mmCIF file of C-alpha atoms in Angstrom:
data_model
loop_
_atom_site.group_PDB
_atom_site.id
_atom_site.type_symbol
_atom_site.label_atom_id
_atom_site.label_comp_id
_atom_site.label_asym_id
_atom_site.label_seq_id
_atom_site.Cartn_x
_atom_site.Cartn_y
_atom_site.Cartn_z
ATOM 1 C CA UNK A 17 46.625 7.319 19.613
ATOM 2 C CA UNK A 18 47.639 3.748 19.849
ATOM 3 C CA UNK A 19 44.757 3.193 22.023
ATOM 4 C CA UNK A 20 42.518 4.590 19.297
ATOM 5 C CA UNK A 21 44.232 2.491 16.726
ATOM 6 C CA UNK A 22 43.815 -1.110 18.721
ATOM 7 C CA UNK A 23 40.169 0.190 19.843
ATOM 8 C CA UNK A 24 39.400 0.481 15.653
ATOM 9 C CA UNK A 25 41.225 -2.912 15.017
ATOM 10 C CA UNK A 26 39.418 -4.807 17.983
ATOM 11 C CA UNK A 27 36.541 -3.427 16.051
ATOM 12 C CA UNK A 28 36.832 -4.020 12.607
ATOM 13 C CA UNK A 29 38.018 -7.748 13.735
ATOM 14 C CA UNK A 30 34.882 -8.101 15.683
ATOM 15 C CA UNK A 31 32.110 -6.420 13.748
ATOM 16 C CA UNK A 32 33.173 -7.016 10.323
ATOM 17 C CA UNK A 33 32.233 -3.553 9.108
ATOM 18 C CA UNK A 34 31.072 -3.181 5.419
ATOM 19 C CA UNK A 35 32.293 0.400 6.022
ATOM 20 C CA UNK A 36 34.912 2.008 8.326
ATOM 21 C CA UNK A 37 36.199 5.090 8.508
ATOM 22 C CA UNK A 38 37.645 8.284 11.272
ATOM 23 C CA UNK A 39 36.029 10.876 9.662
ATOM 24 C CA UNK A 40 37.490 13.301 13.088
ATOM 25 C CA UNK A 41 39.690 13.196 15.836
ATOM 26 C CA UNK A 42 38.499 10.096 18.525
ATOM 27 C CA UNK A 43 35.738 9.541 16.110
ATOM 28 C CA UNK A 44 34.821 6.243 14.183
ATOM 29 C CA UNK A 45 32.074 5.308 11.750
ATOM 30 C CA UNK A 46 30.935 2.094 11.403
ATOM 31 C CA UNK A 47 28.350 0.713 8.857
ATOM 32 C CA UNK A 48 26.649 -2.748 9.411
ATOM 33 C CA UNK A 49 24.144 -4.917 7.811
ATOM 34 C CA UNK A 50 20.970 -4.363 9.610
ATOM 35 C CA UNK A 51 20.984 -7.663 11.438
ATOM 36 C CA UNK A 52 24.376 -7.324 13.217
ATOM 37 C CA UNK A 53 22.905 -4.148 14.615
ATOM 38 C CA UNK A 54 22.021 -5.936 17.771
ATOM 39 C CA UNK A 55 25.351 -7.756 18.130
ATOM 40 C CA UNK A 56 27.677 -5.136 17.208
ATOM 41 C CA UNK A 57 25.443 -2.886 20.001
ATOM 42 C CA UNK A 58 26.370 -5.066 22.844
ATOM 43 C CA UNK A 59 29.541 -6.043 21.733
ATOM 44 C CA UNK A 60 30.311 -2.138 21.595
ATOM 45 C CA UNK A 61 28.126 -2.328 24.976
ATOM 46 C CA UNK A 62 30.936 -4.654 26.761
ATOM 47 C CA UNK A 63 33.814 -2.756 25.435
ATOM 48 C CA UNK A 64 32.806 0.247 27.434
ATOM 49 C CA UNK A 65 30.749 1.960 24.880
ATOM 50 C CA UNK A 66 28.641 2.887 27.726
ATOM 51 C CA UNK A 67 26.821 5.943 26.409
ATOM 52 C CA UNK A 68 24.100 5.967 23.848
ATOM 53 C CA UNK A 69 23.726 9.620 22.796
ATOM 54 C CA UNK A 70 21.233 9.448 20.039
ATOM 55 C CA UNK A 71 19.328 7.015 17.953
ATOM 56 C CA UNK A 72 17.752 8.483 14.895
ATOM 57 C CA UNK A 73 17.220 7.961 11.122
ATOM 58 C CA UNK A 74 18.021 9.076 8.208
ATOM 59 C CA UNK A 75 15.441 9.100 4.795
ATOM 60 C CA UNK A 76 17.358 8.088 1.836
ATOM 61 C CA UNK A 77 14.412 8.341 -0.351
ATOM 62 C CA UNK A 78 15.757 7.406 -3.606
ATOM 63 C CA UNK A 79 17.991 4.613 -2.661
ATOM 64 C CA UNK A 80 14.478 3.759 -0.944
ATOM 65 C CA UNK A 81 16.508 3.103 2.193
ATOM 66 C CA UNK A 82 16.669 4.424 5.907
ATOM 67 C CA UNK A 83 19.676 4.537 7.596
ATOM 68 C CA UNK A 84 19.275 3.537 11.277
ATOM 69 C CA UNK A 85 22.399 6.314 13.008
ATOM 70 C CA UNK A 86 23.426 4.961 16.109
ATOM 71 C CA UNK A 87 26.206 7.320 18.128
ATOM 72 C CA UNK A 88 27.885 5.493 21.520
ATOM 73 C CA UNK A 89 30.401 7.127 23.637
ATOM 74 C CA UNK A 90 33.255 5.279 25.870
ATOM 75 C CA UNK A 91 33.981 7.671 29.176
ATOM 76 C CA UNK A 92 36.986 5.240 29.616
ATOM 77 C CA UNK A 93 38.291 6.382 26.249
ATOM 78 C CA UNK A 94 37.036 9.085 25.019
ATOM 79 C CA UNK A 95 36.074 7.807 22.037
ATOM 80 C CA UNK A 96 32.513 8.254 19.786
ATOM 81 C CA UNK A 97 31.620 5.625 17.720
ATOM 82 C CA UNK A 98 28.613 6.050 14.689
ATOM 83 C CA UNK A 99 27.050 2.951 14.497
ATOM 84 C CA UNK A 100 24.953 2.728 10.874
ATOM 85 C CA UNK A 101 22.802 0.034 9.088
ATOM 86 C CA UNK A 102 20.718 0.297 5.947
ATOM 87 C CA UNK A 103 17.066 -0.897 6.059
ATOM 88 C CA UNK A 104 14.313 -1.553 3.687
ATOM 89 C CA UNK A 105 12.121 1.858 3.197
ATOM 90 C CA UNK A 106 9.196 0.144 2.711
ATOM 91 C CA UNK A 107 9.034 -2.242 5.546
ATOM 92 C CA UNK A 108 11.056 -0.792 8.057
ATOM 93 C CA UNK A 109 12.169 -2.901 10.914
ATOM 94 C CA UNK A 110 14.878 -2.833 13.275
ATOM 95 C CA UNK A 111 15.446 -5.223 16.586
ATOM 96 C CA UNK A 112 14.762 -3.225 19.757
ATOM 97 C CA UNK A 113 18.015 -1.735 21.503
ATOM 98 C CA UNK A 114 16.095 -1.462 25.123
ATOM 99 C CA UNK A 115 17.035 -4.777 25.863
ATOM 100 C CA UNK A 116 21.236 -3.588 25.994
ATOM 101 C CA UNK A 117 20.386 0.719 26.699
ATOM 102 C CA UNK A 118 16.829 0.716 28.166
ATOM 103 C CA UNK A 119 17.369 4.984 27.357
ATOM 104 C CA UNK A 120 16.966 3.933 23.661
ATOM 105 C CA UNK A 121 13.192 3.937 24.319
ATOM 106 C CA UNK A 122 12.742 7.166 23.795
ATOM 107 C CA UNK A 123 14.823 7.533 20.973
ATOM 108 C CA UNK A 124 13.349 4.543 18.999
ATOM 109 C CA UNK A 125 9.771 6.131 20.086
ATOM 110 C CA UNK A 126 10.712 9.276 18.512
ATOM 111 C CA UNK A 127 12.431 7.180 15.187
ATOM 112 C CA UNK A 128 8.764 5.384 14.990
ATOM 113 C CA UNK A 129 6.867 8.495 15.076
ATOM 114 C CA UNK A 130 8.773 10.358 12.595
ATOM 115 C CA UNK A 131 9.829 8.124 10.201
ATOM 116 C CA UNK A 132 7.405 4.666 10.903
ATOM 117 C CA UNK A 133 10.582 2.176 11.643
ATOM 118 C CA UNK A 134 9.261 -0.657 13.540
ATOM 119 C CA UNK A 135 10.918 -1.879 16.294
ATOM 120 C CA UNK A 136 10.565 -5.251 17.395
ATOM 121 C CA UNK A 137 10.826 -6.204 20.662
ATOM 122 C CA UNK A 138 9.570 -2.896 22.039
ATOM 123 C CA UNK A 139 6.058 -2.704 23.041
ATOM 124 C CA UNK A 140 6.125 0.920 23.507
ATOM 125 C CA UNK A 141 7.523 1.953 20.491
ATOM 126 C CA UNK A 142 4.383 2.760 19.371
ATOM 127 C CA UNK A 143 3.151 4.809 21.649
ATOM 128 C CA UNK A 144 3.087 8.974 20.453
ATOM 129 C CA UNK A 145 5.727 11.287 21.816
ATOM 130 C CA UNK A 146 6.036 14.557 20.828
ATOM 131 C CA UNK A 147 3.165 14.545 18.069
ATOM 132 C CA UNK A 148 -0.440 14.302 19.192
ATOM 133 C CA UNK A 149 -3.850 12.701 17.491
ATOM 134 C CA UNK A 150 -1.232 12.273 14.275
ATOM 135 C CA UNK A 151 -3.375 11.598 11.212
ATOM 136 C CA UNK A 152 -0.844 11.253 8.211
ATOM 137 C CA UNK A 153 2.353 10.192 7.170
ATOM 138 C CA UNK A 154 5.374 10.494 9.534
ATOM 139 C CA UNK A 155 6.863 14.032 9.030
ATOM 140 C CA UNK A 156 9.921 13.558 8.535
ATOM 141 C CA UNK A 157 10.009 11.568 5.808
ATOM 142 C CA UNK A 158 11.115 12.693 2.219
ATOM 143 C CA UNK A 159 7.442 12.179 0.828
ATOM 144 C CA UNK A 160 5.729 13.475 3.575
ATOM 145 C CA UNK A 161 4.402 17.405 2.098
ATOM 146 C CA UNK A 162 4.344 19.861 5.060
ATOM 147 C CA UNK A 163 3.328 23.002 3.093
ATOM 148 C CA UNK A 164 0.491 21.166 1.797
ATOM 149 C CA UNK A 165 -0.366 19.385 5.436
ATOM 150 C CA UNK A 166 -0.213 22.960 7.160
ATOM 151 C CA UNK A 167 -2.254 24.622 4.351
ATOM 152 C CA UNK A 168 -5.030 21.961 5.105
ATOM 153 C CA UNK A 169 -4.963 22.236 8.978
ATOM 154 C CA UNK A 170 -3.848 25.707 9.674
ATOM 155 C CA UNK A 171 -5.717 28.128 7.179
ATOM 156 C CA UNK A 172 -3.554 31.156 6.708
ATOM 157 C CA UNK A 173 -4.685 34.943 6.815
ATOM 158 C CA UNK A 174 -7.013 36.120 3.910
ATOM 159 C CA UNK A 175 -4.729 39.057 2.133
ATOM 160 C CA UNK A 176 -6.985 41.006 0.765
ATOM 161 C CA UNK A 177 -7.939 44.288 0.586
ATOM 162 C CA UNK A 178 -8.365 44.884 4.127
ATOM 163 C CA UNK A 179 -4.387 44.547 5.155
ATOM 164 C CA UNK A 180 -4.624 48.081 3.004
ATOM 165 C CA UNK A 181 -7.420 49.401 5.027
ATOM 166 C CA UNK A 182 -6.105 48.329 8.825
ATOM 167 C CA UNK A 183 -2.389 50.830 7.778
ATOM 168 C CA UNK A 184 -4.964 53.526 6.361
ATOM 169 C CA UNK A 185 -7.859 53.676 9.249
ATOM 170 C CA UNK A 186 -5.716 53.420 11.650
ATOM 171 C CA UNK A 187 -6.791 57.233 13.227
ATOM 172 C CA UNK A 188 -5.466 56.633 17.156
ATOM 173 C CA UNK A 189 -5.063 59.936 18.615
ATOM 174 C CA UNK B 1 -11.777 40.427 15.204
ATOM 175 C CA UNK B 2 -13.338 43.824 14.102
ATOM 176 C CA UNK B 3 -13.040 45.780 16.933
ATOM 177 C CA UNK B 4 -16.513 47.790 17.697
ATOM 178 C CA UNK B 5 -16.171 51.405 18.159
ATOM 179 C CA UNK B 6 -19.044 52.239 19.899
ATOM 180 C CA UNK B 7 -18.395 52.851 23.690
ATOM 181 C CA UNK B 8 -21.652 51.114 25.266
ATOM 182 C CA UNK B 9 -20.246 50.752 28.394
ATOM 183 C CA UNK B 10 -22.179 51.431 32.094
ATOM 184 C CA UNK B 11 -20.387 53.777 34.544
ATOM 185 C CA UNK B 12 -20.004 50.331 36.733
ATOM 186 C CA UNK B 13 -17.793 49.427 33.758
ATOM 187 C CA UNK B 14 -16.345 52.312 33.167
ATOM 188 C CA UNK B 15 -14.767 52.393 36.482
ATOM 189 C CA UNK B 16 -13.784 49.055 36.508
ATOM 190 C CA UNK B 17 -11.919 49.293 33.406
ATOM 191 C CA UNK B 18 -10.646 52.437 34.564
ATOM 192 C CA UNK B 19 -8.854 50.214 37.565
ATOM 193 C CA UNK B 20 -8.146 47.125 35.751
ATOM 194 C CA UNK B 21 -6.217 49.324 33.294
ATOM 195 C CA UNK B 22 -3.671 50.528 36.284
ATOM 196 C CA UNK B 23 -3.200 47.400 38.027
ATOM 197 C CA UNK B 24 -2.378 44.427 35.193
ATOM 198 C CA UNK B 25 -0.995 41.101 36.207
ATOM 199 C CA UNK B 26 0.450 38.949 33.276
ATOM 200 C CA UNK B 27 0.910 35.352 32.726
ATOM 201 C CA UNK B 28 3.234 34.589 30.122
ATOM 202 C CA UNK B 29 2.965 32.005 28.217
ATOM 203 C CA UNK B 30 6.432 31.442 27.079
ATOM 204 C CA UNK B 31 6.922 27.731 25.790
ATOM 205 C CA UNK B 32 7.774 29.882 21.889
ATOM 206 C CA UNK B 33 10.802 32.239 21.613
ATOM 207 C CA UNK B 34 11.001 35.887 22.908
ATOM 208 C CA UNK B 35 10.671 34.803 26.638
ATOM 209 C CA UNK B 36 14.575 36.152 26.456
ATOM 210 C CA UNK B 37 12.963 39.421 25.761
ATOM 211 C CA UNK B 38 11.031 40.141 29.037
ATOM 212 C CA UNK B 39 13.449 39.989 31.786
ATOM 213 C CA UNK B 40 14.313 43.170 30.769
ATOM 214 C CA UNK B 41 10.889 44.168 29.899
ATOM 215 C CA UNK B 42 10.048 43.441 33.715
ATOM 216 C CA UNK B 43 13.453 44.413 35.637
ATOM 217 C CA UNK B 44 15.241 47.399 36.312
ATOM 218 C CA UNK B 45 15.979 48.593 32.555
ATOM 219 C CA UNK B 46 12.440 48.910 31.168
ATOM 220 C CA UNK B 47 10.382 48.532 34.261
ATOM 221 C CA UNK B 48 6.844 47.540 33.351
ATOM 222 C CA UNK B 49 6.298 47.739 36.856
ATOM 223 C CA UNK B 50 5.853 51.464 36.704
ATOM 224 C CA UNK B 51 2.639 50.767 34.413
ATOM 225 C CA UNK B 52 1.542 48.853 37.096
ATOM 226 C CA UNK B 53 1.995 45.508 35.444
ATOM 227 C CA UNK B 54 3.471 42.821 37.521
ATOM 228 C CA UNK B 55 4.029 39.148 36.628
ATOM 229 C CA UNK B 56 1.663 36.619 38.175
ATOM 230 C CA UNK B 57 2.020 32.879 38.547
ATOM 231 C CA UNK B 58 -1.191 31.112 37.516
ATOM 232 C CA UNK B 59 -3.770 31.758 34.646
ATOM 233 C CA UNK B 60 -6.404 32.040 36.668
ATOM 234 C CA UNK B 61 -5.149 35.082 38.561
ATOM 235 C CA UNK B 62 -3.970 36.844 35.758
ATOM 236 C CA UNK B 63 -5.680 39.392 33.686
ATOM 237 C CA UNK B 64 -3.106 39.368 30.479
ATOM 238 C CA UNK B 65 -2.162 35.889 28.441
ATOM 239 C CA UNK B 66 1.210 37.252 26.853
ATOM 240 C CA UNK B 67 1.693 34.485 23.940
ATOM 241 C CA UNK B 68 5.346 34.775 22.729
ATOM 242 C CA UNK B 69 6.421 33.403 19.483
ATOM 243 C CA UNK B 70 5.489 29.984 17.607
ATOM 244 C CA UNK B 71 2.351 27.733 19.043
ATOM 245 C CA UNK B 72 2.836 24.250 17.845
ATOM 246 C CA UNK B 73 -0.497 21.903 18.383
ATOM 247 C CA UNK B 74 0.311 20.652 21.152
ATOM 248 C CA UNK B 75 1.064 24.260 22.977
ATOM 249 C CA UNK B 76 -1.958 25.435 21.286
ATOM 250 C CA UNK B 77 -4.087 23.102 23.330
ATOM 251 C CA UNK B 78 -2.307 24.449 26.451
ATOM 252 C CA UNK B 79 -2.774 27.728 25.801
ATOM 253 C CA UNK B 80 -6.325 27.243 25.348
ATOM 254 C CA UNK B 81 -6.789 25.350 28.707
ATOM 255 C CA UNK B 82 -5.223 28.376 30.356
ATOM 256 C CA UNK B 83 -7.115 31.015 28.651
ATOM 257 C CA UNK B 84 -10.477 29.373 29.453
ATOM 258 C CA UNK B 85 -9.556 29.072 33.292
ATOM 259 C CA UNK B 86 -8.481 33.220 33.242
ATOM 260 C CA UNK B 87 -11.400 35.180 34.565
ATOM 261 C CA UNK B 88 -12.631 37.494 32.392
ATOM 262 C CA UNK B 89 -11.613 40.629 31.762
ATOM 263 C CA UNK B 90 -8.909 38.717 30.218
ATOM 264 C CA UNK B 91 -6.706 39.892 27.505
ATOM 265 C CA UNK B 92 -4.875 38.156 25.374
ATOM 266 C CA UNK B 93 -1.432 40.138 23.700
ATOM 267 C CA UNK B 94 0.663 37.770 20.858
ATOM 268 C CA UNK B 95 3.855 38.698 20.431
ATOM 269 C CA UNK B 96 6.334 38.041 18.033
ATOM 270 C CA UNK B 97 5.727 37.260 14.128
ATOM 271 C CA UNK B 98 4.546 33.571 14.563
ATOM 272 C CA UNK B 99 1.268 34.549 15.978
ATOM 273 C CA UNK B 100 0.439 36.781 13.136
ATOM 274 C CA UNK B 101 0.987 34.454 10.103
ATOM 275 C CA UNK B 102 3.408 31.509 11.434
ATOM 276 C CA UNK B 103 6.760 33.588 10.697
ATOM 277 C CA UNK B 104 9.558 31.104 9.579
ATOM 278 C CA UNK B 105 7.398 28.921 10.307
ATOM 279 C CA UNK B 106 4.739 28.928 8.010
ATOM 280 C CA UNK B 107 5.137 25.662 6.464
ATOM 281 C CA UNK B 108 5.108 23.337 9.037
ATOM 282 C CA UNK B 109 3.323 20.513 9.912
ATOM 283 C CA UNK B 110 3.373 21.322 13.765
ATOM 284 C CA UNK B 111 3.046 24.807 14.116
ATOM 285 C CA UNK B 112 -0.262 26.747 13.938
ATOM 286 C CA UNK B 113 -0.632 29.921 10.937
ATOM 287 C CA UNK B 114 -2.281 32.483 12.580
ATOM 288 C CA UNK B 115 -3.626 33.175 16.153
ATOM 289 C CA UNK B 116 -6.579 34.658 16.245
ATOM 290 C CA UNK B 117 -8.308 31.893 14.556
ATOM 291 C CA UNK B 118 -8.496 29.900 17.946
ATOM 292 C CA UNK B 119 -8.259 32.582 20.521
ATOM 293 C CA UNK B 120 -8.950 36.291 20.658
ATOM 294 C CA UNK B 121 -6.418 38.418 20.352
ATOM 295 C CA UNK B 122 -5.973 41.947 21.844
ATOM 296 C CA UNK B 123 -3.199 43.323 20.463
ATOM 297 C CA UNK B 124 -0.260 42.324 18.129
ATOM 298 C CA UNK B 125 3.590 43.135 18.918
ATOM 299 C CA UNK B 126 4.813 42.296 16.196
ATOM 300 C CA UNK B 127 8.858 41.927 15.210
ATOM 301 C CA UNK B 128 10.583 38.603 15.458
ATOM 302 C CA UNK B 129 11.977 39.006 17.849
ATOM 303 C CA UNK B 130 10.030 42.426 19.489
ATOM 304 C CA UNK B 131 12.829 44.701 21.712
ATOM 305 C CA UNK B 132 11.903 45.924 25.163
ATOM 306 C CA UNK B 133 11.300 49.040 23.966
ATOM 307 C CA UNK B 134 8.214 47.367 21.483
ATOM 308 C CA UNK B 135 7.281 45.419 24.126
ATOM 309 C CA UNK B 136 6.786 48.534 26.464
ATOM 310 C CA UNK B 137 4.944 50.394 23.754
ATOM 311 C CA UNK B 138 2.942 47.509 23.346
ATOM 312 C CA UNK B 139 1.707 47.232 27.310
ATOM 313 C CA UNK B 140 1.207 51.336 26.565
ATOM 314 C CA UNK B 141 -1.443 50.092 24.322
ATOM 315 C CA UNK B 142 -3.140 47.935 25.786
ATOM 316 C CA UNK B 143 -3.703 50.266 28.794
ATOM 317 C CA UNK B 144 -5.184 52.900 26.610
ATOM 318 C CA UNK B 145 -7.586 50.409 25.138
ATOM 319 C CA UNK B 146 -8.752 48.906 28.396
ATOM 320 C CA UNK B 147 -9.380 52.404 29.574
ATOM 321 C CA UNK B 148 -11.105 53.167 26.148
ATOM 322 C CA UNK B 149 -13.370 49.631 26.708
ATOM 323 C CA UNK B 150 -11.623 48.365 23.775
ATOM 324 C CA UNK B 151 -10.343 45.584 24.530
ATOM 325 C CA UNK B 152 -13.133 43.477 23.816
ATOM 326 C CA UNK B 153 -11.400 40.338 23.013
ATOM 327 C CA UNK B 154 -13.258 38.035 25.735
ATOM 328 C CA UNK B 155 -16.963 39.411 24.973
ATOM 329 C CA UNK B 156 -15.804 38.253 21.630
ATOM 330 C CA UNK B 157 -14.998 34.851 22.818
ATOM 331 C CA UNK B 158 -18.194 34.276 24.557
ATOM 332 C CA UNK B 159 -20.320 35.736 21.996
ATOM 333 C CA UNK B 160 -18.784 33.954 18.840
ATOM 334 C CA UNK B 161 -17.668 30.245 20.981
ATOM 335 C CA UNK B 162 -18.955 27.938 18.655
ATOM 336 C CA UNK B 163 -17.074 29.706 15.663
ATOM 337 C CA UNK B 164 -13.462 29.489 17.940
ATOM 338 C CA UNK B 165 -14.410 26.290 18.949
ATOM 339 C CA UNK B 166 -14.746 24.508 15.646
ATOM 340 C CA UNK B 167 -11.858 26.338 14.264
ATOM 341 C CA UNK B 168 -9.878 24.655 17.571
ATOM 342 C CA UNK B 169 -11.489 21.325 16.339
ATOM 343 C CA UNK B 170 -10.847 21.618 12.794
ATOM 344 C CA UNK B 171 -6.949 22.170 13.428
ATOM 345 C CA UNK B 172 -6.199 20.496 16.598
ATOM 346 C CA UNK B 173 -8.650 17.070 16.001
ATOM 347 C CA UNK B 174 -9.439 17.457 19.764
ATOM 348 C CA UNK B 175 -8.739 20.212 22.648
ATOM 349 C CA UNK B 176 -8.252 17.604 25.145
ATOM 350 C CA UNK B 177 -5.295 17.049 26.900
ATOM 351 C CA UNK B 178 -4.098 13.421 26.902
ATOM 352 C CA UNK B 179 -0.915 12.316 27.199
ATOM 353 C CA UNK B 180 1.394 9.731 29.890
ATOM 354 C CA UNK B 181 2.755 12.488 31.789
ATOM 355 C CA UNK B 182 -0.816 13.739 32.977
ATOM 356 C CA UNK B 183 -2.198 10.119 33.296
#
């Protein structure tokens, strides 16, 4: 435990957190302004945060905000650590993180496509991933209508009365 | 697909259905749920085997496409380069809720609604998720109405193209398959 407790003061000395907090055991959430993101991500980088599990958003539509959710794990530890900055909703950029984990590419691709961030720095960010020929706004964001985007692409079956007639004819044997 | 009634088959036929019937190979296409539910279907406890059905590797030696569960846009393009390398007579049998009017998944931007808009479909099995036991009745089916020249699913493909293909294009922007991985 004192481990734990020196790892969080190192932390909060070094990163100047707007918001800290151990919401679980070995677990610590952090929340940074956007452009310490880079520096608190190597810093976290050097002190054997070697892991970067996930990088992905979160659409806090009426705060007109994402939240950029970064989660790093320390084998030397055993400790996670939630890395989060606020952004701008309407012009969403973030620096690149490729540069310190070159696996974030694939997460910040997958951030771009569903929810538009920008990430600077990374040429490939861009580039689709899991949706293809996309023609509309990111999905996952709050505004973003799916029942109305899947009732114009995928038309639905007709119920009419022939559902009726299929249970009636049906004379087999 | 209304399915014809009229039997307007030549012996030729006849007797080829009569042997494609007893000796069906399948290629599932499993990339949706329910692939959980044919191990069973195929090994010792259900057998499918004994209806002659046996699973086969590629599309284009297979006679069945089994399509289990959800198709999102991007499988649906898949599934449509396999079924146009089969050789016909080729069957197609959708399994599982999704195919019939998206399930749970009716609202979403990825998935397709209903199957038989871009591909035609044989026979439904429907259930999320279908047992062995619906899955055997199912095959039991299918038989019969390859015997019975009912299973007239690819005639309908070739006869009615441009309708499946612009549905394809309408939903799916393109059919082509582009992306790094096959670069």
């Amino acid at each position: 435990m004192n481990s734990m407790n020196n790892t969080i003061n190192e932390i909060k000395a070094a990163l100047k957190p707007l918001k800290m907090e151990t919401p679980a055991f070995r677990q610590i959430a952090v929340v940074v302004k956007p452009d310490t993101v880079h520096n608190a991500l190597s810093y976290l980088k050097q002190k054997g945060f070697t892991q970067l599990s996930i990088v992905t958003c979160v659409d806090w539509i009426k705060e007109s905000e994402f939240e950029l959710v970064y989660i790093l794990f320390s084998w030397t530890e055993g400790i996670h650590i939630q890395l989060r900055a606020r952004i701008d909703r309407d012009k969403p950029v973030m620096v690149t993180a490729t540069d310190i984990f070159p696996g974030a590419q694939y997460y910040e691709r997958e951030v771009h496509e569903f929810f538009g961030v920008e990430f600077t720095g990374n040429e490939d960010a861009a580039k689709p991933l899991f949706l293809e020929i996309w023609d509309d706004l990111p999905p996952l964001r709050k505004d973003f209508d799916p029942q109305a985007y899947s009732d114009s692409k995928f038309p639905m079956r007709e119920r009419g009365n022939e559902f009726v007639s299929e249970i009636g004819g049906h004379d087999d044997e | 697909m209304v399915l014809d009634e009229k039997d307007n088959r030549n012996v030729w036929e006849k007797i080829g259905d009569y042997f494609s019937a007893n000796s069906i190979w399948m290629k599932w296409y499993c990339t949706g749920c329910g692939a959980i539910e044919l191990p069973p279907t195929m090994t010792s406890r259900y057998d499918m085997e004994r209806l002659g059905m046996g699973p086969m590797a590629t599309p284009r030696q297979a006679d069945v496409l089994l399509i289990t569960g959800y198709l999102s846009t991007k499988t649906l393009r898949r599934v449509i380069y396999s079924y146009e390398q089969m050789n016909s007579p080729r069957f197609i049998v959708a399994f599982g809720s999704c195919t019939i009017n998206g399930g749970i998944y009716y609202d979403s931007y990825a998935t397709i609604g209903r199957l038989d808009k871009y591909l035609p479909v044989d026979l439904y099995i429907a259930g999320c998720m279908p047992r062995p036991e619906v899955v055997m009745n199912g095959f039991n089916e299918l038989i019969k109405m390859i015997k019975k020249g009912q299973a007239k699913g690819w005639k309908h493909y070739q006869e009615n193209y441009e309708w499946y293909k612009k549905n394809q294009l309408d939903s799916l922007g393109e059919v082509i398959i582009k992306d790094e991985f096959h670069e």
